[in-house]
Amino acid sequence: MNVALVVLALTTQQPQDTIVLKPVVVTATRIPVPAVVVASAVTMIRGSDLQARGIRTVAEALRGVPGTTVVETGSFGGQTSLFMRGGESDYVKVLLDGVPLNRAGGGMDLAHLTTDNVDRIEIVRGPASVLYGSDATTGVIQIFTRTGQGATRVGTELRAGTYGSIQGAADMAGGTSRVGYSVRASRFASDGLYPYNNQYRNTVVSARISVTPDDRSDASLTYRYGDDIYHIPTNPAGEPADSNQRSAERGPVISLALGRVIGSHVEARVVAALNEARVYFNNEPDSPGEDGTFWSRDYLRRATANAMLTWRARETFTVTSGVEFEDERQRGRSEFSASFGTFPDSIAVQRWNAGYFMQAVLGVAQPVAITVGGRLDDNSQFGTHGTYRVGLVFHPRDQTRLRFSAGTGFKEPTFFENFARGFVQGNPDLDPERSRSWEAGLERTLAAGRLSVAVTYFNQRFRDLIEFTFTPPPGDPNYFNVAGAVANGVEAEITGTVATGVVAVVRYTYLHTRVVEQGLDGGPSGQFLAGQPLLRRPAHTLVPEITATLGDRARLTLGGRWVGERADLAFPPGGAQRVTLRAYTRVNLSAEYDFRRPGSRGPGLVLTGSVQNALDDRSEEIAGFRPRGRTVLIGGRVTFGL
């Protein structure tokens, strides 16, 4: 069975809501299953909705998902991090058609990950290491590239707006019953938020081809190449103080997937994936005579291969078993030069991991569904580690669903935490960071399907958190497994049809975090202080949104986001100190108008416009860093058939 075609056929039947739970999901179980039997909290975002709302990056798309917090250092291209359910910013595994996008150890900068050529995004909240290994400590995000269908159509688009921003793209997609393809190239450039040295450029090429030679076989090839450069005017305190600091990253992401149905009940699937990146950083003197120059050049590679067998028995019992091998490498050089000397450094490290997993889903077509899974990972650096997940779903009627799940997750250390040498010493004996979690949820549909309510309570405990200390004992490394923390909260979502073509959604997240085991640095500026909340995690987040479809051609979306107070670290003169950032509000508006008649296959013109932070709220997301003010982008898209 062709997974992509099954999911695509079902998703095209959905109403035009912005974010909906699909009939079939893949990421939660690694195989397509009805969403009604999935015990985890799942949100799906459609690429067509993102395009209609003018959302350019995945980070922007995730801001409205319950349980997630996205923070960025202000300007286009600035460091952008994701916190899910109170976990660290490297606790979420991000996949593109099965390719891990995280660097070794889970780090992920979402600033450059765009929504180009995206069919849908699936977000699974809760630990998922049982299926995906390291990094899936608090959740998994998988981006699926669009597969073309029907007659070939070509599109071009152009948008421009504030901060000297301009975005252009060209794409083509089409296919037959046996072959589908899509390709898109885009470029975004901006002068940035600051008056000097803040330019940003992002270029993306994305392509996918899928082949179904017969009813029992399928194959797909995905390719994505990114080329980004960001000029950084700020120091760690967020102050504009540097006119020559910049970073760049470029490299491909490749995925090859093959599937074959064997007999009447068994499906075999093999996936090979590669993620390569060349990362550059330069910081020359800002003026003649200024002391100090730093540069670094790194090559990072993450190669993955996995094979799965899935056995289905009359749509009531499914067993999946698999093996996954991953090879991670990094090599690079850096140099710091000043009047008192030159200090070169280099790194050349490799780490591999073999994972073996099995999962059973019972009662696929029954009122009660049970999911049980286990995994064993064998890592060349920290040895063996086991994870598990269990889930129970009770859906006596189509209008009601009760679910419960519990499981564990883990994250391996970064290469720097393990192998750093020089001013900072890594610790090769670090254990992986671990999580243990359980959640319970209720979903209910009311008013003949016009109103739906979903509420989830979650409880997580993190242990063996890795902390950095500036002052280790003589001869000891700078990194240790020390701290522990808890995070619990509530995610709620209400969706209702207000009138014909008008849908309103309100999402609310309550999050309580607390450090239960003190870190090494017990001072007021410490990251892990016993009894204190974790940094940059707001206790309250409210996201209302209303979408109106006017006739067959116009669509308006008005959305807001209120983020409550949260703790952070500021870096004023004299050293770091803890601060409480005030709540902020962002209001966004988007609109599009399609001049083409409904159902027409001829040339089309769509005018689009978006306003982010319409009220020009200048409250900080991160201590010391200015946010973007009111940001307007206006443009259009032209399509025609070949």
Short mmCIF file of N, CA and C in Angstrom, two decimals, residues 373-509:
data_model
loop_
_atom_site.label_atom_id
_atom_site.label_comp_id
_atom_site.label_asym_id
_atom_site.label_seq_id
_atom_site.Cartn_x
_atom_site.Cartn_y
_atom_site.Cartn_z
N GLY A 373 4.55 -0.80 22.81
CA GLY A 373 5.80 -0.79 22.05
C GLY A 373 7.02 -0.76 22.94
N GLY A 374 8.11 -1.29 22.44
CA GLY A 374 9.38 -1.28 23.16
C GLY A 374 10.53 -1.12 22.19
N ARG A 375 11.64 -0.61 22.70
CA ARG A 375 12.82 -0.37 21.86
C ARG A 375 14.08 -0.53 22.69
N LEU A 376 15.12 -1.04 22.02
CA LEU A 376 16.45 -1.13 22.63
C LEU A 376 17.44 -0.46 21.70
N ASP A 377 18.19 0.51 22.22
CA ASP A 377 19.22 1.21 21.44
C ASP A 377 20.59 0.81 21.96
N ASP A 378 21.50 0.57 21.03
CA ASP A 378 22.89 0.26 21.34
C ASP A 378 23.74 1.37 20.75
N ASN A 379 24.30 2.22 21.62
CA ASN A 379 25.03 3.41 21.19
C ASN A 379 26.52 3.24 21.45
N SER A 380 27.33 3.65 20.48
CA SER A 380 28.78 3.48 20.60
C SER A 380 29.37 4.33 21.72
N GLN A 381 28.65 5.36 22.18
CA GLN A 381 29.19 6.25 23.20
C GLN A 381 28.70 5.91 24.60
N PHE A 382 27.38 5.66 24.77
CA PHE A 382 26.87 5.44 26.13
C PHE A 382 26.28 4.06 26.34
N GLY A 383 26.44 3.12 25.40
CA GLY A 383 25.99 1.75 25.59
C GLY A 383 24.52 1.56 25.27
N THR A 384 23.86 0.63 25.96
CA THR A 384 22.48 0.28 25.66
C THR A 384 21.50 1.10 26.49
N HIS A 385 20.30 1.29 25.90
CA HIS A 385 19.26 2.07 26.59
C HIS A 385 17.92 1.60 26.06
N GLY A 386 16.97 1.35 26.97
CA GLY A 386 15.66 0.87 26.58
C GLY A 386 14.57 1.91 26.81
N THR A 387 13.57 1.90 25.95
CA THR A 387 12.41 2.78 26.09
C THR A 387 11.14 1.98 25.80
N TYR A 388 10.00 2.52 26.28
CA TYR A 388 8.73 1.85 26.06
C TYR A 388 7.63 2.89 25.91
N ARG A 389 6.48 2.43 25.40
CA ARG A 389 5.28 3.26 25.35
C ARG A 389 4.06 2.35 25.31
N VAL A 390 3.04 2.71 26.10
CA VAL A 390 1.77 2.00 26.10
C VAL A 390 0.65 3.03 25.94
N GLY A 391 -0.43 2.63 25.31
CA GLY A 391 -1.55 3.54 25.11
C GLY A 391 -2.87 2.80 25.09
N LEU A 392 -3.92 3.48 25.56
CA LEU A 392 -5.25 2.91 25.59
C LEU A 392 -6.24 3.95 25.08
N VAL A 393 -7.08 3.57 24.14
CA VAL A 393 -8.10 4.46 23.59
C VAL A 393 -9.45 3.79 23.70
N PHE A 394 -10.44 4.54 24.20
CA PHE A 394 -11.81 4.06 24.28
C PHE A 394 -12.69 5.04 23.52
N HIS A 395 -13.32 4.54 22.43
CA HIS A 395 -14.18 5.40 21.60
C HIS A 395 -15.51 4.69 21.36
N PRO A 396 -16.40 4.77 22.36
CA PRO A 396 -17.67 4.05 22.23
C PRO A 396 -18.57 4.59 21.14
N ARG A 397 -18.45 5.90 20.86
CA ARG A 397 -19.24 6.53 19.81
C ARG A 397 -18.35 7.46 19.01
N ASP A 398 -18.81 7.84 17.83
CA ASP A 398 -18.02 8.73 16.99
C ASP A 398 -17.81 10.08 17.65
N GLN A 399 -18.69 10.48 18.57
CA GLN A 399 -18.61 11.80 19.17
C GLN A 399 -17.68 11.87 20.38
N THR A 400 -17.24 10.73 20.91
CA THR A 400 -16.47 10.73 22.15
C THR A 400 -15.23 9.85 22.00
N ARG A 401 -14.13 10.34 22.56
CA ARG A 401 -12.90 9.53 22.57
C ARG A 401 -12.14 9.81 23.86
N LEU A 402 -11.81 8.76 24.58
CA LEU A 402 -10.97 8.85 25.77
C LEU A 402 -9.66 8.15 25.48
N ARG A 403 -8.57 8.73 25.93
CA ARG A 403 -7.27 8.11 25.64
C ARG A 403 -6.31 8.29 26.82
N PHE A 404 -5.38 7.35 26.93
CA PHE A 404 -4.34 7.39 27.96
C PHE A 404 -3.08 6.81 27.36
N SER A 405 -1.96 7.42 27.69
CA SER A 405 -0.67 6.87 27.23
C SER A 405 0.41 7.18 28.25
N ALA A 406 1.44 6.35 28.26
CA ALA A 406 2.60 6.53 29.13
C ALA A 406 3.82 6.00 28.39
N GLY A 407 4.96 6.63 28.64
CA GLY A 407 6.16 6.18 27.96
C GLY A 407 7.40 6.91 28.42
N THR A 408 8.50 6.54 27.81
CA THR A 408 9.79 7.12 28.16
C THR A 408 10.49 7.63 26.90
N GLY A 409 11.42 8.55 27.09
CA GLY A 409 12.21 9.08 25.99
C GLY A 409 13.62 9.37 26.44
N PHE A 410 14.51 9.59 25.47
CA PHE A 410 15.89 9.92 25.83
C PHE A 410 16.52 10.77 24.74
N LYS A 411 17.60 11.44 25.10
CA LYS A 411 18.37 12.27 24.17
C LYS A 411 19.85 12.09 24.45
N GLU A 412 20.60 11.74 23.42
CA GLU A 412 22.04 11.58 23.58
C GLU A 412 22.70 12.94 23.71
N PRO A 413 23.90 13.01 24.32
CA PRO A 413 24.62 14.29 24.42
C PRO A 413 25.04 14.79 23.04
N THR A 414 25.31 16.06 22.97
CA THR A 414 25.85 16.63 21.73
C THR A 414 27.31 16.26 21.60
N PHE A 415 27.86 16.41 20.39
CA PHE A 415 29.28 16.17 20.19
C PHE A 415 30.12 17.10 21.07
N PHE A 416 29.67 18.34 21.20
CA PHE A 416 30.44 19.29 22.00
C PHE A 416 30.44 18.88 23.47
N GLU A 417 29.29 18.42 23.97
CA GLU A 417 29.22 18.00 25.37
C GLU A 417 30.09 16.78 25.62
N ASN A 418 30.22 15.91 24.63
CA ASN A 418 31.05 14.71 24.78
C ASN A 418 32.52 14.95 24.52
N PHE A 419 32.86 15.74 23.48
CA PHE A 419 34.22 15.72 22.94
C PHE A 419 34.94 17.07 22.91
N ALA A 420 34.35 18.14 23.44
CA ALA A 420 34.98 19.46 23.36
C ALA A 420 36.37 19.44 24.00
N ARG A 421 37.28 20.17 23.36
CA ARG A 421 38.64 20.32 23.88
C ARG A 421 39.08 21.77 23.71
N GLY A 422 39.89 22.25 24.62
CA GLY A 422 40.36 23.63 24.55
C GLY A 422 39.95 24.38 25.80
N PHE A 423 39.33 25.55 25.63
CA PHE A 423 38.86 26.31 26.78
C PHE A 423 37.77 25.55 27.54
N VAL A 424 37.01 24.71 26.82
CA VAL A 424 35.94 23.91 27.41
C VAL A 424 36.27 22.44 27.22
N GLN A 425 36.04 21.64 28.27
CA GLN A 425 36.33 20.22 28.21
C GLN A 425 35.03 19.41 28.21
N GLY A 426 34.85 18.57 27.19
CA GLY A 426 33.69 17.70 27.13
C GLY A 426 33.83 16.52 28.08
N ASN A 427 32.73 15.82 28.25
CA ASN A 427 32.70 14.68 29.17
C ASN A 427 32.24 13.44 28.40
N PRO A 428 33.16 12.53 28.07
CA PRO A 428 32.78 11.33 27.29
C PRO A 428 31.94 10.34 28.08
N ASP A 429 31.82 10.53 29.41
CA ASP A 429 31.08 9.59 30.25
C ASP A 429 29.66 10.06 30.55
N LEU A 430 29.17 11.06 29.84
CA LEU A 430 27.81 11.54 30.08
C LEU A 430 26.78 10.46 29.75
N ASP A 431 25.72 10.41 30.55
CA ASP A 431 24.58 9.57 30.25
C ASP A 431 23.58 10.35 29.39
N PRO A 432 22.72 9.66 28.66
CA PRO A 432 21.68 10.39 27.92
C PRO A 432 20.69 11.03 28.89
N GLU A 433 20.12 12.14 28.48
CA GLU A 433 19.04 12.76 29.25
C GLU A 433 17.77 11.96 29.03
N ARG A 434 16.95 11.84 30.07
CA ARG A 434 15.82 10.92 30.02
C ARG A 434 14.52 11.62 30.41
N SER A 435 13.41 11.09 29.91
CA SER A 435 12.10 11.58 30.31
C SER A 435 11.17 10.41 30.57
N ARG A 436 10.24 10.63 31.50
CA ARG A 436 9.16 9.67 31.76
C ARG A 436 7.87 10.45 31.79
N SER A 437 6.84 9.98 31.10
CA SER A 437 5.67 10.81 30.91
C SER A 437 4.40 9.98 30.89
N TRP A 438 3.28 10.59 31.31
CA TRP A 438 1.97 10.01 31.09
C TRP A 438 0.99 11.13 30.78
N GLU A 439 -0.08 10.80 30.09
CA GLU A 439 -1.07 11.79 29.73
C GLU A 439 -2.44 11.12 29.61
N ALA A 440 -3.49 11.93 29.79
CA ALA A 440 -4.86 11.47 29.63
C ALA A 440 -5.64 12.54 28.89
N GLY A 441 -6.47 12.12 27.94
CA GLY A 441 -7.18 13.10 27.13
C GLY A 441 -8.63 12.72 26.88
N LEU A 442 -9.44 13.74 26.64
CA LEU A 442 -10.83 13.58 26.29
C LEU A 442 -11.14 14.43 25.08
N GLU A 443 -11.79 13.82 24.07
CA GLU A 443 -12.22 14.55 22.89
C GLU A 443 -13.72 14.32 22.69
N ARG A 444 -14.44 15.39 22.42
CA ARG A 444 -15.89 15.29 22.32
C ARG A 444 -16.40 16.19 21.20
N THR A 445 -17.28 15.66 20.36
CA THR A 445 -17.91 16.42 19.29
C THR A 445 -19.37 16.68 19.67
N LEU A 446 -19.81 17.94 19.53
CA LEU A 446 -21.14 18.34 19.94
C LEU A 446 -21.85 19.07 18.80
N ALA A 447 -23.12 19.37 19.02
CA ALA A 447 -23.91 20.20 18.11
C ALA A 447 -23.85 19.69 16.67
N ALA A 448 -24.07 18.38 16.52
CA ALA A 448 -24.10 17.77 15.19
C ALA A 448 -22.82 18.03 14.40
N GLY A 449 -21.69 18.00 15.12
CA GLY A 449 -20.40 18.17 14.46
C GLY A 449 -19.94 19.60 14.30
N ARG A 450 -20.71 20.57 14.77
CA ARG A 450 -20.33 21.98 14.60
C ARG A 450 -19.39 22.45 15.70
N LEU A 451 -19.25 21.67 16.76
CA LEU A 451 -18.41 22.06 17.88
C LEU A 451 -17.62 20.86 18.37
N SER A 452 -16.32 21.03 18.58
CA SER A 452 -15.49 19.96 19.11
C SER A 452 -14.62 20.50 20.23
N VAL A 453 -14.41 19.67 21.24
CA VAL A 453 -13.61 20.03 22.40
C VAL A 453 -12.58 18.94 22.65
N ALA A 454 -11.34 19.32 22.91
CA ALA A 454 -10.28 18.37 23.24
C ALA A 454 -9.49 18.90 24.42
N VAL A 455 -9.31 18.06 25.44
CA VAL A 455 -8.57 18.45 26.64
C VAL A 455 -7.59 17.34 26.98
N THR A 456 -6.34 17.71 27.27
CA THR A 456 -5.30 16.74 27.63
C THR A 456 -4.57 17.21 28.87
N TYR A 457 -4.38 16.30 29.81
CA TYR A 457 -3.50 16.55 30.96
C TYR A 457 -2.24 15.73 30.77
N PHE A 458 -1.08 16.33 30.98
CA PHE A 458 0.18 15.61 30.83
C PHE A 458 1.07 15.84 32.04
N ASN A 459 1.91 14.85 32.32
CA ASN A 459 2.83 14.92 33.46
C ASN A 459 4.14 14.28 33.02
N GLN A 460 5.23 15.05 33.11
CA GLN A 460 6.54 14.57 32.66
C GLN A 460 7.59 14.82 33.74
N ARG A 461 8.56 13.91 33.78
CA ARG A 461 9.71 14.09 34.67
C ARG A 461 10.97 13.92 33.84
N PHE A 462 11.89 14.87 33.98
CA PHE A 462 13.17 14.84 33.28
C PHE A 462 14.28 14.58 34.28
N ARG A 463 15.21 13.73 33.91
CA ARG A 463 16.35 13.46 34.80
C ARG A 463 17.63 13.32 34.00
N ASP A 464 18.73 13.39 34.71
CA ASP A 464 20.07 13.36 34.10
C ASP A 464 20.26 14.50 33.11
N LEU A 465 19.64 15.66 33.38
CA LEU A 465 19.84 16.81 32.53
C LEU A 465 21.31 17.22 32.55
N ILE A 466 21.81 17.61 31.39
CA ILE A 466 23.22 17.96 31.26
C ILE A 466 23.39 19.46 31.51
N GLU A 467 24.29 19.81 32.42
CA GLU A 467 24.52 21.21 32.75
C GLU A 467 25.98 21.57 32.49
N PHE A 468 26.17 22.82 32.09
CA PHE A 468 27.50 23.37 31.88
C PHE A 468 27.89 24.23 33.07
N THR A 469 29.14 24.11 33.51
CA THR A 469 29.65 24.97 34.56
C THR A 469 30.94 25.63 34.10
N PHE A 470 31.07 26.93 34.40
CA PHE A 470 32.29 27.66 34.04
C PHE A 470 33.46 27.29 34.94
N THR A 471 33.18 26.79 36.15
CA THR A 471 34.24 26.57 37.14
C THR A 471 34.22 25.14 37.66
N PRO A 472 34.58 24.16 36.82
CA PRO A 472 34.63 22.79 37.31
C PRO A 472 35.85 22.59 38.21
N PRO A 473 35.87 21.55 39.03
CA PRO A 473 37.07 21.23 39.80
C PRO A 473 38.25 21.00 38.85
N PRO A 474 39.48 21.31 39.29
CA PRO A 474 40.65 21.14 38.41
C PRO A 474 40.72 19.73 37.82
N GLY A 475 40.89 19.69 36.49
CA GLY A 475 40.99 18.42 35.79
C GLY A 475 39.68 17.79 35.40
N ASP A 476 38.55 18.37 35.85
CA ASP A 476 37.24 17.81 35.53
C ASP A 476 36.66 18.48 34.29
N PRO A 477 35.73 17.82 33.61
CA PRO A 477 35.10 18.44 32.44
C PRO A 477 34.12 19.53 32.85
N ASN A 478 33.61 20.25 31.84
CA ASN A 478 32.66 21.33 32.09
C ASN A 478 31.21 20.87 32.04
N TYR A 479 30.96 19.61 31.66
CA TYR A 479 29.60 19.11 31.53
C TYR A 479 29.37 17.93 32.46
N PHE A 480 28.19 17.92 33.13
CA PHE A 480 27.84 16.87 34.06
C PHE A 480 26.34 16.56 33.95
N ASN A 481 25.98 15.29 34.24
CA ASN A 481 24.57 14.95 34.46
C ASN A 481 24.23 15.29 35.90
N VAL A 482 23.41 16.30 36.10
CA VAL A 482 23.15 16.74 37.46
C VAL A 482 21.66 16.91 37.73
N ALA A 483 21.04 17.79 36.98
CA ALA A 483 19.73 18.31 37.38
C ALA A 483 18.59 17.39 36.98
N GLY A 484 17.45 17.61 37.66
CA GLY A 484 16.20 16.96 37.32
C GLY A 484 15.07 17.96 37.43
N ALA A 485 13.98 17.74 36.68
CA ALA A 485 12.88 18.69 36.68
C ALA A 485 11.58 17.97 36.36
N VAL A 486 10.45 18.62 36.67
CA VAL A 486 9.13 18.09 36.34
C VAL A 486 8.38 19.14 35.54
N ALA A 487 7.47 18.67 34.70
CA ALA A 487 6.61 19.57 33.92
C ALA A 487 5.25 18.91 33.79
N ASN A 488 4.21 19.63 34.16
CA ASN A 488 2.87 19.11 33.98
C ASN A 488 1.96 20.25 33.54
N GLY A 489 0.84 19.89 32.95
CA GLY A 489 -0.02 20.96 32.47
C GLY A 489 -1.24 20.43 31.75
N VAL A 490 -1.96 21.38 31.14
CA VAL A 490 -3.20 21.09 30.45
C VAL A 490 -3.18 21.75 29.08
N GLU A 491 -3.59 20.99 28.07
CA GLU A 491 -3.78 21.52 26.71
C GLU A 491 -5.27 21.43 26.37
N ALA A 492 -5.84 22.52 25.92
CA ALA A 492 -7.26 22.54 25.59
C ALA A 492 -7.46 23.20 24.24
N GLU A 493 -8.39 22.67 23.46
CA GLU A 493 -8.69 23.21 22.14
C GLU A 493 -10.19 23.11 21.87
N ILE A 494 -10.79 24.22 21.49
CA ILE A 494 -12.21 24.27 21.15
C ILE A 494 -12.33 24.79 19.72
N THR A 495 -13.02 24.03 18.88
CA THR A 495 -13.22 24.41 17.48
C THR A 495 -14.72 24.44 17.20
N GLY A 496 -15.18 25.53 16.60
CA GLY A 496 -16.60 25.64 16.33
C GLY A 496 -16.88 26.34 15.01
N THR A 497 -17.96 25.91 14.36
CA THR A 497 -18.43 26.58 13.15
C THR A 497 -19.39 27.68 13.57
N VAL A 498 -18.97 28.92 13.44
CA VAL A 498 -19.75 30.06 13.90
C VAL A 498 -20.88 30.37 12.92
N ALA A 499 -20.60 30.30 11.65
CA ALA A 499 -21.57 30.54 10.59
C ALA A 499 -21.07 29.83 9.35
N THR A 500 -21.83 29.87 8.29
CA THR A 500 -21.41 29.23 7.05
C THR A 500 -20.08 29.82 6.57
N GLY A 501 -19.07 28.97 6.49
CA GLY A 501 -17.76 29.42 6.04
C GLY A 501 -16.92 30.11 7.09
N VAL A 502 -17.38 30.16 8.34
CA VAL A 502 -16.65 30.84 9.40
C VAL A 502 -16.34 29.84 10.51
N VAL A 503 -15.07 29.61 10.78
CA VAL A 503 -14.63 28.65 11.79
C VAL A 503 -13.76 29.38 12.81
N ALA A 504 -14.05 29.16 14.09
CA ALA A 504 -13.28 29.77 15.18
C ALA A 504 -12.60 28.67 15.98
N VAL A 505 -11.35 28.92 16.38
CA VAL A 505 -10.57 27.98 17.18
C VAL A 505 -9.94 28.74 18.34
N VAL A 506 -10.00 28.16 19.52
CA VAL A 506 -9.32 28.71 20.69
C VAL A 506 -8.47 27.61 21.30
N ARG A 507 -7.18 27.87 21.47
CA ARG A 507 -6.26 26.90 22.06
C ARG A 507 -5.62 27.52 23.30
N TYR A 508 -5.56 26.73 24.35
CA TYR A 508 -4.99 27.22 25.61
C TYR A 508 -4.06 26.16 26.18
N THR A 509 -2.93 26.61 26.71
CA THR A 509 -1.97 25.71 27.35
C THR A 509 -1.61 26.26 28.72
#
